[in-house]
C-alpha angles and dihedrals in degrees: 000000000000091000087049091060098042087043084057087042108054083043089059083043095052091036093050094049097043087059092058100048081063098094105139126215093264089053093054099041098035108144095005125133137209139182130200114275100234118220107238101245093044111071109156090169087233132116132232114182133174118202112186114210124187089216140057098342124032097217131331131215142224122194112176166108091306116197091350114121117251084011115160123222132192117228112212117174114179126205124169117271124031115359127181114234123178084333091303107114104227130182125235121192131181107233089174142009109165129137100277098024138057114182124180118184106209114202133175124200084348097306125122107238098167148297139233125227129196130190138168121265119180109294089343136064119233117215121198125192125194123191126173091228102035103031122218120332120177135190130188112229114209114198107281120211087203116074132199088265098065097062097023115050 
């Protein structure tokens, strides 16, 4: 009987801990924020940041101007399921969110036109993303003390 009990023991033990080993990629990364690490010889003077959010949307971008006066920036945030883009209505699925990987599937009209893929690296996060007609591209994103919010609402 007393087996019985530990057996039933060590199961609670190894189920419990399992469940917090569960913290998904939005968890860990809610409210961060990250830029575009820029190559020396290429300064364009613009911004690209990537804020992650575990709600409605699962990050939003900016692409702009940056710190130029009278700069325009595009304002992207991305949920899962239809999302308008420059008027066209595209998908976006979650094909994983787990602790050391966040990947989106993008379709339009049904039809796959890339995803987008993000991981942790050291201090810095890598995004990759593949496209049939452009290949795969990848970026590495450094923590950003600006957010979404300071160039978007």
């Amino acid at each position: 009987m007393k087996k019985l009990i530990l057996f039933f023991v060590v199961l609670l033990i190894v189920g419990c801990s399992k469940d917090d080993e569960g913290e998904s990629f939005l968890d860990k990364y809610d409210g961060s924020s990250w830029m575009v690490e820029e190559e020396e010889d290429i300064d364009w003077g613009g911004v690209e940041v990537i804020t992650f959010s575990n709600g409605t949307y699962s990050y939003s971008q900016v692409i702009g101007g940056g710190p130029i006066p009278g700069a325009i920036n595009d304002c992207f945030q991305f949920k899962e399921g239809t999302n308008v883009i420059f008027g066209l209505e595209m998908t976006y699925k979650i094909l994983k969110n787990e602790a050391d990987e966040f990947l989106l599937e993008a379709t339009l009209l049904g039809v796959e036109i890339g995803t987008i893929k993000f991981t942790p690296q050291g201090e810095n996060l890598l995004m990759t993303e593949t496209s049939p007609e452009e290949g795969t591209e990848t970026a590495i994103l450094i923590p950003s003390e600006s957010s979404y919010d300071d160039y978007c609402n």
